[in-house]
Coordinates of C-alpha atoms in Angstrom, one line a residue:
X248 CA -21.0 -1.3 5.5
X249 CA -18.0 -3.5 4.9
X250 CA -15.5 -3.3 7.8
X251 CA -12.3 -1.6 6.6
X252 CA -9.0 -2.6 8.2
X253 CA -6.7 0.2 9.3
X254 CA -3.3 0.0 7.5
X255 CA -0.1 1.5 8.7
X256 CA 2.0 4.2 7.1
X257 CA 4.6 1.7 6.3
X258 CA 2.2 -0.2 4.0
X259 CA 1.6 2.9 1.9
X260 CA 5.3 3.7 1.8
X261 CA 6.1 0.1 0.7
X262 CA 3.5 0.5 -2.1
X263 CA 4.9 3.7 -3.3
X264 CA 8.6 2.6 -3.2
X265 CA 7.8 -0.8 -4.7
X266 CA 5.8 0.9 -7.5
X267 CA 8.8 3.1 -8.5
X268 CA 11.3 0.3 -8.2
X269 CA 9.1 -1.8 -10.5
X270 CA 8.8 0.9 -13.1
X271 CA 12.4 1.9 -13.2
X272 CA 14.3 -1.3 -12.4
X273 CA 12.1 -4.3 -13.1
X274 CA 10.0 -3.3 -16.1
X275 CA 12.8 -2.5 -18.5
X276 CA 14.4 -5.9 -17.9
X277 CA 11.3 -8.0 -17.8
X278 CA 8.0 -6.4 -19.0
X279 CA 5.8 -9.2 -17.8
X280 CA 7.2 -9.4 -14.3
X281 CA 7.4 -5.6 -14.1
X282 CA 3.8 -5.2 -15.1
X283 CA 2.8 -7.8 -12.5
X284 CA 4.7 -6.0 -9.7
X285 CA 3.3 -2.6 -10.9
X286 CA -0.2 -4.0 -10.7
X287 CA 0.3 -5.5 -7.2
X288 CA 1.8 -2.2 -5.8
X289 CA -1.0 -0.2 -7.4
X290 CA -3.5 -2.4 -5.6
X291 CA -1.6 -2.0 -2.3
X292 CA -1.7 1.8 -2.8
X293 CA -5.4 1.8 -3.5
X294 CA -6.0 -0.3 -0.4
X295 CA -4.1 2.1 1.7
X296 CA -6.0 5.1 0.4
X297 CA -9.3 3.3 1.0
X298 CA -8.1 2.5 4.5
X299 CA -7.2 6.2 5.2
X300 CA -10.5 7.3 3.9
X301 CA -12.9 4.9 5.4
X302 CA -11.2 3.1 8.4
X303 CA -12.3 4.1 11.9
X304 CA -9.9 6.8 13.1
X305 CA -9.9 5.4 16.7
X306 CA -8.6 2.1 15.4
X307 CA -5.8 3.8 13.5
X308 CA -4.8 5.8 16.6
X309 CA -4.8 2.7 18.8
X310 CA -2.7 0.8 16.3
X311 CA -0.1 3.6 16.1
X312 CA 0.1 3.9 20.0
X313 CA 0.8 0.2 20.3
X314 CA 4.0 0.5 18.3
X315 CA 5.6 3.0 20.6

């Protein structure tokens, strides 16, 4: 199996916020740039969901403990 890197909650939050900013602020002014940002933030969100589903739980717990 391919090793899955554990990603932080901030990564997912950045993907969600960036997605909505891209839809409501960037896309109306520049459709090409807005679409590009939407695509990037969607890929970030998918990566965070894959990380939540398949990453080793012990690695995620260790990573969160280091921050405190």
